mmCIF file of C-alpha atoms in Angstrom:
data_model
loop_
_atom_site.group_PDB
_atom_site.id
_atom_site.type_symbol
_atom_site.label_atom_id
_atom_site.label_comp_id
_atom_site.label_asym_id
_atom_site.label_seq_id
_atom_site.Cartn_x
_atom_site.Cartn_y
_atom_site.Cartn_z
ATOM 1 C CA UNK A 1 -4.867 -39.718 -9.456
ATOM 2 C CA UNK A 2 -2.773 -36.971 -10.332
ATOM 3 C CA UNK A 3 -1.969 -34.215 -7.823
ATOM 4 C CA UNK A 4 -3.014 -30.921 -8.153
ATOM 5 C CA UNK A 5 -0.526 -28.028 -8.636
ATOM 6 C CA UNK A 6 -1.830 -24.805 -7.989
ATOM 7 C CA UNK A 7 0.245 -22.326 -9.373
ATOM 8 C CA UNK A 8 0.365 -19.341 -7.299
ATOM 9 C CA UNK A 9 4.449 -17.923 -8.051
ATOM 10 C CA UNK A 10 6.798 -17.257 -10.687
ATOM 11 C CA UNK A 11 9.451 -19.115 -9.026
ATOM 12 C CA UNK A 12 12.291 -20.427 -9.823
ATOM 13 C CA UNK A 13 12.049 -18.190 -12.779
ATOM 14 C CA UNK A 14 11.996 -14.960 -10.674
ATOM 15 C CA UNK A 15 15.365 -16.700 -8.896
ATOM 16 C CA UNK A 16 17.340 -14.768 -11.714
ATOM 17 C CA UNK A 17 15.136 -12.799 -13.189
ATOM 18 C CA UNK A 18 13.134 -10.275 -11.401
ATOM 19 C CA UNK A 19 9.628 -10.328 -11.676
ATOM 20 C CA UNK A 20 9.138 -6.182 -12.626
ATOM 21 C CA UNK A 21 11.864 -6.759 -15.114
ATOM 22 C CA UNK A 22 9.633 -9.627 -17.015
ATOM 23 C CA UNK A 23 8.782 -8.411 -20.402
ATOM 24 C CA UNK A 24 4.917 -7.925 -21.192
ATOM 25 C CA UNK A 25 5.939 -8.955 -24.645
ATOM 26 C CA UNK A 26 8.681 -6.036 -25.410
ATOM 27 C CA UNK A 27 8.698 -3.103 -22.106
ATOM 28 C CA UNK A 28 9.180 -5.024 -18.923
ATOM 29 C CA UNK A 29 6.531 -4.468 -16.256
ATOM 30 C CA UNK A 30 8.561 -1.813 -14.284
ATOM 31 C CA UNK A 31 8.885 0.516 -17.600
ATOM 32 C CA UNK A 32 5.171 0.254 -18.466
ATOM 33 C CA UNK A 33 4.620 1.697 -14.199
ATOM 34 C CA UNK A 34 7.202 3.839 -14.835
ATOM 35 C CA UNK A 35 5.553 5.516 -18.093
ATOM 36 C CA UNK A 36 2.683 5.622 -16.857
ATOM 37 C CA UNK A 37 3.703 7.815 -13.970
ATOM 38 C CA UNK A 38 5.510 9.618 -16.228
ATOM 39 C CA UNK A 39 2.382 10.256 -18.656
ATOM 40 C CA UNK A 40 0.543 11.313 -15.266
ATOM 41 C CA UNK A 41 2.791 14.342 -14.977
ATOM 42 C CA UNK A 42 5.393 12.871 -12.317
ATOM 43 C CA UNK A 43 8.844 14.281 -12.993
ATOM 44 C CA UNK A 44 10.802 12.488 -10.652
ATOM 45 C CA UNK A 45 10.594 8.893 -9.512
ATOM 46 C CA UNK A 46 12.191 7.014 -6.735
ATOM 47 C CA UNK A 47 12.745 3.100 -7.285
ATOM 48 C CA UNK A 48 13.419 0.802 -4.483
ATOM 49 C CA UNK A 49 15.347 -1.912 -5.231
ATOM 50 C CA UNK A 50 17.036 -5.139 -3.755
ATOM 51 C CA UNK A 51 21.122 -6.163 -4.470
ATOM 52 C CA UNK A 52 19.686 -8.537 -7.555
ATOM 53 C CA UNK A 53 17.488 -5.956 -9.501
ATOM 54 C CA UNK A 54 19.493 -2.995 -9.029
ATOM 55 C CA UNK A 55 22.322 -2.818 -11.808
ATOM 56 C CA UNK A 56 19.856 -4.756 -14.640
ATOM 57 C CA UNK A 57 17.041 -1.525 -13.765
ATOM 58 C CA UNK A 58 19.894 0.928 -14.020
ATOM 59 C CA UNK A 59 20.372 -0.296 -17.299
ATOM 60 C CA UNK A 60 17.223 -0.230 -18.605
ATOM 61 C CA UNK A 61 16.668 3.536 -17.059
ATOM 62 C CA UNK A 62 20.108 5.063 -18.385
ATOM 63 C CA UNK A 63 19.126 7.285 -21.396
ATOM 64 C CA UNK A 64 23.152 6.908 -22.681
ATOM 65 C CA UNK A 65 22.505 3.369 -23.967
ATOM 66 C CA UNK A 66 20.979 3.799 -27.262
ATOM 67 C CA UNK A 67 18.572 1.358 -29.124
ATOM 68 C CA UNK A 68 19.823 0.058 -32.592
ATOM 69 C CA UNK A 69 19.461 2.174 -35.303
ATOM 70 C CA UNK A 70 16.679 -0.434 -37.019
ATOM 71 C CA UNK A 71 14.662 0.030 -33.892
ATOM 72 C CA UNK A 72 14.896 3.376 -32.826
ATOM 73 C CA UNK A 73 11.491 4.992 -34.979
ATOM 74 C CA UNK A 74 9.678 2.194 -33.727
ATOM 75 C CA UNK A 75 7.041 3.838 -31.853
ATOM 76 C CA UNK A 76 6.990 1.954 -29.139
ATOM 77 C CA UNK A 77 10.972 2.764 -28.528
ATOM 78 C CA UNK A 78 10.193 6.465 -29.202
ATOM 79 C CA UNK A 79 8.212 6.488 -26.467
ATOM 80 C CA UNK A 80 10.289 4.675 -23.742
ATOM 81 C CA UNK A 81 13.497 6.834 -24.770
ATOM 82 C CA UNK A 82 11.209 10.124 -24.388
ATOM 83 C CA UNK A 83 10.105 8.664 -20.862
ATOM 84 C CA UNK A 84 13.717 7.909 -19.775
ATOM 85 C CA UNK A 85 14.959 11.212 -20.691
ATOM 86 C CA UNK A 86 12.945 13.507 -19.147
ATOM 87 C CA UNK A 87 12.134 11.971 -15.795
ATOM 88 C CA UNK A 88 14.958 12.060 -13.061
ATOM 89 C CA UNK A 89 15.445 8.576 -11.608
ATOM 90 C CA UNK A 90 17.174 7.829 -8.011
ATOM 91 C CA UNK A 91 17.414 4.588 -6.027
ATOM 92 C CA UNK A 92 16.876 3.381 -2.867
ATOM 93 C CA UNK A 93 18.477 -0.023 -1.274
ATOM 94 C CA UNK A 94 15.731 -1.907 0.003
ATOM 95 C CA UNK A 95 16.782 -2.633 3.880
ATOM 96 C CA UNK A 96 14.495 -3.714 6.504
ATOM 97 C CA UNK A 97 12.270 -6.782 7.196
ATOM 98 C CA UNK A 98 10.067 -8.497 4.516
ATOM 99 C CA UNK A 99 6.718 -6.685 3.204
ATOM 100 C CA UNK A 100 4.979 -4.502 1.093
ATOM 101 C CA UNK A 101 5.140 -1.479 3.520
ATOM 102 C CA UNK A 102 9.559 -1.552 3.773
ATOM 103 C CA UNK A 103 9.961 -0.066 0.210
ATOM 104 C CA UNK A 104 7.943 2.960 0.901
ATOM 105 C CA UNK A 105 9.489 3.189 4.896
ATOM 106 C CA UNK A 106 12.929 2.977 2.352
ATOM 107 C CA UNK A 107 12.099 5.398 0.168
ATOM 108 C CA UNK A 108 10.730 8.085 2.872
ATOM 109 C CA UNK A 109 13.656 7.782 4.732
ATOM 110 C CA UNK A 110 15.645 9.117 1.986
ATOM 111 C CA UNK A 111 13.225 12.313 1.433
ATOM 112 C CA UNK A 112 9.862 13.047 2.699
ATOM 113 C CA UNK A 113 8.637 14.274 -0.918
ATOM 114 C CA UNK A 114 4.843 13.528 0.320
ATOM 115 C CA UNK A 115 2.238 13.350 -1.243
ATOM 116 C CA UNK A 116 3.195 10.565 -3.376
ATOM 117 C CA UNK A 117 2.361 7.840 -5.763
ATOM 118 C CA UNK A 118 2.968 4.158 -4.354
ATOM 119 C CA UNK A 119 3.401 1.922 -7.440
ATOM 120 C CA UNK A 120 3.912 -1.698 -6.956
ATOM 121 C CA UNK A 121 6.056 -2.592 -10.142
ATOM 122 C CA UNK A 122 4.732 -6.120 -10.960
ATOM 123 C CA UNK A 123 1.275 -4.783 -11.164
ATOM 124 C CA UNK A 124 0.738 -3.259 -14.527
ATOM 125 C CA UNK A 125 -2.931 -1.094 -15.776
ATOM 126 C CA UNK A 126 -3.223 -1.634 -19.609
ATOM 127 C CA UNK A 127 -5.904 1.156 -21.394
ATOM 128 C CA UNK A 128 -6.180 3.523 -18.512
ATOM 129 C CA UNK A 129 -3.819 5.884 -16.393
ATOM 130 C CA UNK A 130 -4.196 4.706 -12.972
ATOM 131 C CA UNK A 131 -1.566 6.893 -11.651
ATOM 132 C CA UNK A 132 -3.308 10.258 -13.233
ATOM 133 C CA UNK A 133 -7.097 8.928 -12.010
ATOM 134 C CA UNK A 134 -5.249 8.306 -8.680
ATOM 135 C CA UNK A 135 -4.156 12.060 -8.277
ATOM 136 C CA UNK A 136 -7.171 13.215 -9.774
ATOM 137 C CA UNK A 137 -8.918 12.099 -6.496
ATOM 138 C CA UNK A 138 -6.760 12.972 -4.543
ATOM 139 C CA UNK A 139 -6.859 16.575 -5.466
ATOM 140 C CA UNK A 140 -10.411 16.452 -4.799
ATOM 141 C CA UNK A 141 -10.453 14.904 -1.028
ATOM 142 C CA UNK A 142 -6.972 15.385 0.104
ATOM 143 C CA UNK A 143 -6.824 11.654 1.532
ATOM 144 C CA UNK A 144 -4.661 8.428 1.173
ATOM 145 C CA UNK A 145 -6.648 6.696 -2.691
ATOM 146 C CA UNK A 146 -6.606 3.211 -3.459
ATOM 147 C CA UNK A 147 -6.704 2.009 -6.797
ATOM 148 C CA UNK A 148 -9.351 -0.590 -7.330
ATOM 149 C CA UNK A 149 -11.270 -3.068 -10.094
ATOM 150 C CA UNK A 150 -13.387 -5.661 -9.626
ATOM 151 C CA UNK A 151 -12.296 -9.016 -10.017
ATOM 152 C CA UNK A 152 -14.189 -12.231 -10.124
ATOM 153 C CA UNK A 153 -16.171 -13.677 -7.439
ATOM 154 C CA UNK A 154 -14.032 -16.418 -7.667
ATOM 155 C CA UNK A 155 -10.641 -14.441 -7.463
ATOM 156 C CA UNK A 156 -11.843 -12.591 -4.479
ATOM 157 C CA UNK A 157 -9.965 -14.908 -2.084
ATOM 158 C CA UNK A 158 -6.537 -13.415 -3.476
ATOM 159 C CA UNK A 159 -6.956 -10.188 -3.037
ATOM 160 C CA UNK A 160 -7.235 -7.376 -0.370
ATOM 161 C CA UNK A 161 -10.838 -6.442 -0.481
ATOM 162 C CA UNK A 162 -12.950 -2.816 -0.251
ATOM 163 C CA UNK A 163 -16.238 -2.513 1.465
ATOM 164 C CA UNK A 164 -16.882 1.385 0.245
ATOM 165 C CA UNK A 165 -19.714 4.104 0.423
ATOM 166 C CA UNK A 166 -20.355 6.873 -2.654
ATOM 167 C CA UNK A 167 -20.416 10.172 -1.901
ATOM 168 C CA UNK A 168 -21.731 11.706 -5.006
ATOM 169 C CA UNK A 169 -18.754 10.725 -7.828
ATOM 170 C CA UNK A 170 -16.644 9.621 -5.243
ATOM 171 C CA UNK A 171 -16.305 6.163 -3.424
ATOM 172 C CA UNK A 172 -14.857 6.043 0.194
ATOM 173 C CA UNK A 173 -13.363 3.121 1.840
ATOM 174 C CA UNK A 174 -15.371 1.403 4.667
ATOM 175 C CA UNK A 175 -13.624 -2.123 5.245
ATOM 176 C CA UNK A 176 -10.801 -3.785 3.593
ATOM 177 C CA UNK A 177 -10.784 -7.155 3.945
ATOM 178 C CA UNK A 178 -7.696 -8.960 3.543
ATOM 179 C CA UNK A 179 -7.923 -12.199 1.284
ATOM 180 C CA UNK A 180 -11.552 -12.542 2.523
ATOM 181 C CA UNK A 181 -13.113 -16.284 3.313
ATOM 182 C CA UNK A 182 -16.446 -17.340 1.541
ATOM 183 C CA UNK A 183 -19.410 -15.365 2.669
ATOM 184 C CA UNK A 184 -17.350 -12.496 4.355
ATOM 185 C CA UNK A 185 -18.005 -9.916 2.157
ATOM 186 C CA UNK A 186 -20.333 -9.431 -0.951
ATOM 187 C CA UNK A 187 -18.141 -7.134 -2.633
ATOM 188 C CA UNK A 188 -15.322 -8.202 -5.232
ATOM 189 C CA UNK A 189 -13.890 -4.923 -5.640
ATOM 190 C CA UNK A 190 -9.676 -5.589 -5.108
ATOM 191 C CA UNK A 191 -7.319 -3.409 -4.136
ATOM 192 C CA UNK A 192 -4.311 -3.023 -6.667
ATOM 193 C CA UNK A 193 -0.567 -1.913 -6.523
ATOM 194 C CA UNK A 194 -1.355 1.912 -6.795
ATOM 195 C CA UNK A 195 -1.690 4.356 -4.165
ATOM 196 C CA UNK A 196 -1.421 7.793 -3.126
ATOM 197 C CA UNK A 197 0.346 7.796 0.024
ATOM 198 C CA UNK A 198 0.111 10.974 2.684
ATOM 199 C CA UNK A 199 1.853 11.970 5.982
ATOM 200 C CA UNK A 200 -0.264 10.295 7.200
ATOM 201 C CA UNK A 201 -0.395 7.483 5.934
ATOM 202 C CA UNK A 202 3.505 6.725 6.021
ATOM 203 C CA UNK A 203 3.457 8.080 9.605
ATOM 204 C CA UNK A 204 1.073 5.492 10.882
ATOM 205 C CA UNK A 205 3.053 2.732 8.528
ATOM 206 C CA UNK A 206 6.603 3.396 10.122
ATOM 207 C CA UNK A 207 4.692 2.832 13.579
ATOM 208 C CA UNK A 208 2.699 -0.197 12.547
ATOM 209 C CA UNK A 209 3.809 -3.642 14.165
ATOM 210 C CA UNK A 210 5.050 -6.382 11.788
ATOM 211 C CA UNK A 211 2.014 -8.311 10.843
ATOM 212 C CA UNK A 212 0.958 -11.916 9.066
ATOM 213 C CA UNK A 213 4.368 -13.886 8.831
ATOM 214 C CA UNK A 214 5.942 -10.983 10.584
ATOM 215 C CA UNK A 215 6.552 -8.895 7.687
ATOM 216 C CA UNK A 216 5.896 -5.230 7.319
ATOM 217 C CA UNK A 217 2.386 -4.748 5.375
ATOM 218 C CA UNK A 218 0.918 -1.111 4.089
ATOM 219 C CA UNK A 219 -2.611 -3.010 4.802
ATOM 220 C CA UNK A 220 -2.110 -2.764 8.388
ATOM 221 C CA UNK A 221 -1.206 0.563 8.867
ATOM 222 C CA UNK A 222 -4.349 1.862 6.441
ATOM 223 C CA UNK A 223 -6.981 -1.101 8.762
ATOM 224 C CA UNK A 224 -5.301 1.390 11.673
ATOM 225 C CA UNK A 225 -6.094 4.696 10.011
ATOM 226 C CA UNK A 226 -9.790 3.336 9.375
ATOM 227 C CA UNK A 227 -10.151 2.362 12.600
ATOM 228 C CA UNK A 228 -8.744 5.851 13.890
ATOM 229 C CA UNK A 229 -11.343 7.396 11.586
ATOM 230 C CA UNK A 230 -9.413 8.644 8.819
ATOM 231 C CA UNK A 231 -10.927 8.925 5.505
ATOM 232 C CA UNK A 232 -9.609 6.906 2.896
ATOM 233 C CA UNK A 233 -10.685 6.894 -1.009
ATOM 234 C CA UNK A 234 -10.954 4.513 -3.519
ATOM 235 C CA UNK A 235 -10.344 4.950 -6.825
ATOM 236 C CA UNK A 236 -11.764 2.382 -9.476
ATOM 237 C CA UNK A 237 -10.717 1.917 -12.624
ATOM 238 C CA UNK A 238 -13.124 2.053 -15.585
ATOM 239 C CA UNK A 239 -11.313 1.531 -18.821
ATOM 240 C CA UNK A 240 -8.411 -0.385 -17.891
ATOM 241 C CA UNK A 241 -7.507 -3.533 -16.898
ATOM 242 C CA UNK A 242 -5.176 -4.709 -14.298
ATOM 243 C CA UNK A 243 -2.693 -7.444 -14.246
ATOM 244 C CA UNK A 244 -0.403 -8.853 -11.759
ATOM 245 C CA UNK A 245 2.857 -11.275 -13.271
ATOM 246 C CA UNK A 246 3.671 -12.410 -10.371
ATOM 247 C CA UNK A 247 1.756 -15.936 -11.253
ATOM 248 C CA UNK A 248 2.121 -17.511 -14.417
ATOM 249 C CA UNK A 249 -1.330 -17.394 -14.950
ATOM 250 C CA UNK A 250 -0.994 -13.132 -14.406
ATOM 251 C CA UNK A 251 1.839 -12.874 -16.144
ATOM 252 C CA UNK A 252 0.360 -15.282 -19.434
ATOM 253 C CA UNK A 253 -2.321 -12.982 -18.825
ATOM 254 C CA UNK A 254 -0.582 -9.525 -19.018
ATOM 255 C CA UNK A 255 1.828 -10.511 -22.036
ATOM 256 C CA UNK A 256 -1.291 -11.108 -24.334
ATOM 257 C CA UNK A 257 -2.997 -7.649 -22.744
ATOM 258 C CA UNK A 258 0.548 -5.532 -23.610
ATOM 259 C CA UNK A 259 0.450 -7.277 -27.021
ATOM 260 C CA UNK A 260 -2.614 -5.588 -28.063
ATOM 261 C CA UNK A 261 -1.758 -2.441 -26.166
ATOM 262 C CA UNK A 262 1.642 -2.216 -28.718
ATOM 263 C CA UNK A 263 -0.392 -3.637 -31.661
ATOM 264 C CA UNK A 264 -2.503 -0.418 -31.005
ATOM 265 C CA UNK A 265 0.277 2.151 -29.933
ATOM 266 C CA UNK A 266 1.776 0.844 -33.457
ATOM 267 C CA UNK A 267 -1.655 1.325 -35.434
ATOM 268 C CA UNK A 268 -2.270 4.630 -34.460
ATOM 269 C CA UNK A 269 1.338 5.976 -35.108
ATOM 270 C CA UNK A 270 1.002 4.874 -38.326
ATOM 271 C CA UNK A 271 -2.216 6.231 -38.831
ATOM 272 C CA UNK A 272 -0.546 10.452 -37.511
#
């Protein structure tokens, strides 16, 4: 009998080449975030990044290195060179233990620009603005949003899990549940790589003990703030679809989703 592989990283590919720089087939994951914030109406973005990623993102951010002339009325190139230009870019060396939660500790250190939009960069929304639905909410509750889709009941172990209430339009987060076992919860609506992040959100993060394998997770300190009482909203996605590359199964996944996104940014250009 053979033994089964699961395949559950992008390793030893992502060994020297970063996951959020993977193309999804032509923009790499962390342009598509970064339009997409852009497109929201965010002017300025902050990018945490690690010794490895840092001078290959430069790059692809600095609006001095032109395209080739045969590629630069391509509409798709149009559009990133737009992006870069008018959005002001810093960076941030990622220092501190291992986790989700040490970019944005990182990042606040630097400047308390609050509130803001978290944005994990190998998570990537095809056919809907998360970031823009994200703020939307936010302007109506003034709390800490999740972004959220349903996934499959059989994906449900991978994921961070919401339990929420409605409240007319709006859905409110109950109980997240963390990579849930069988039978734990009924729900399957995941948690994704976008959030709006408040005071005190961040506040409660930088206080937060390290948790599961000791590292620093943005899931513990928002299980504190429900706990505390805080209100927390969830925003789900209607249109769009989410995609992760951090597995090859994700990433195989999102390529063949940003195909058909370009095939249609291409169509309609032609069609103005």
């Amino acid at each position: 009998m053979q033994p089964q592989v699961r395949l559950t990283r992008i390793y030893p590919a992502s060994k020297v080449f970063p996951k959020e720089l993977l193309p999804l087939p032509r923009l790499p994951a962390i342009a598509l975030v970064i339009m997409e914030m852009a497109e929201a109406g965010i002017e300025h973005i902050r990018i945490v990044v690690r010794n490895g990623n840092f001078n290959a993102i430069q790059a692809l951010l600095d609006p001095h290195v032109k395209p080739p002339a045969s590629i630069e009325n391509e509409p798709i190139v149009r559009r990133f060179e737009d992006v870069i230009r008018s959005t002001a870019f810093s960076f941030v060396e990622q220092n501190g233990g291992y986790g989700n939660g040490t970019p944005l500790i990182d990042a606040m250190a630097r400047s308390r620009d609050l509130p803001a939009i978290y944005a994990f960069a190998d998570d990537v929304v095809f056919g809907e603005n998360a970031s823009a639905r994200l703020l939307e909410t936010f302007r109506i509750t003034g709390q800490p949003v999740l972004a959220a889709q349903c996934v499959p009941a059989e994906d449900v172990s991978k994921f961070g899990i919401l339990e929420c209430v409605r409240s007319g339009r709006l859905h409110f987060v109950k109980r997240l549940i963390e990579k849930p076992n069988e039978g734990e919860t009924t729900s399957r609506l995941a948690s994704l790589g976008r959030y709006v992040v408040t005071e005190d959100l961040v506040d409660t993060l930088a206080t937060t003990a390290t948790g599961r394998g000791g590292e620093i997770w943005l899931t513990d300190a928002i299980l504190r703030l429900l706990r505390e009482g805080s209100e927390i909203a969830a925003c789900r996605l209607t249109r769009g679809r989410w995609h992760t590359v951090g597995t090859p199964d994700g990433f195989v996944k999102a390529v063949r989703a940003g195909l058909r996104a370009e095939r249609t940014l291409v169509s309609n250009a032609r069609c103005i």
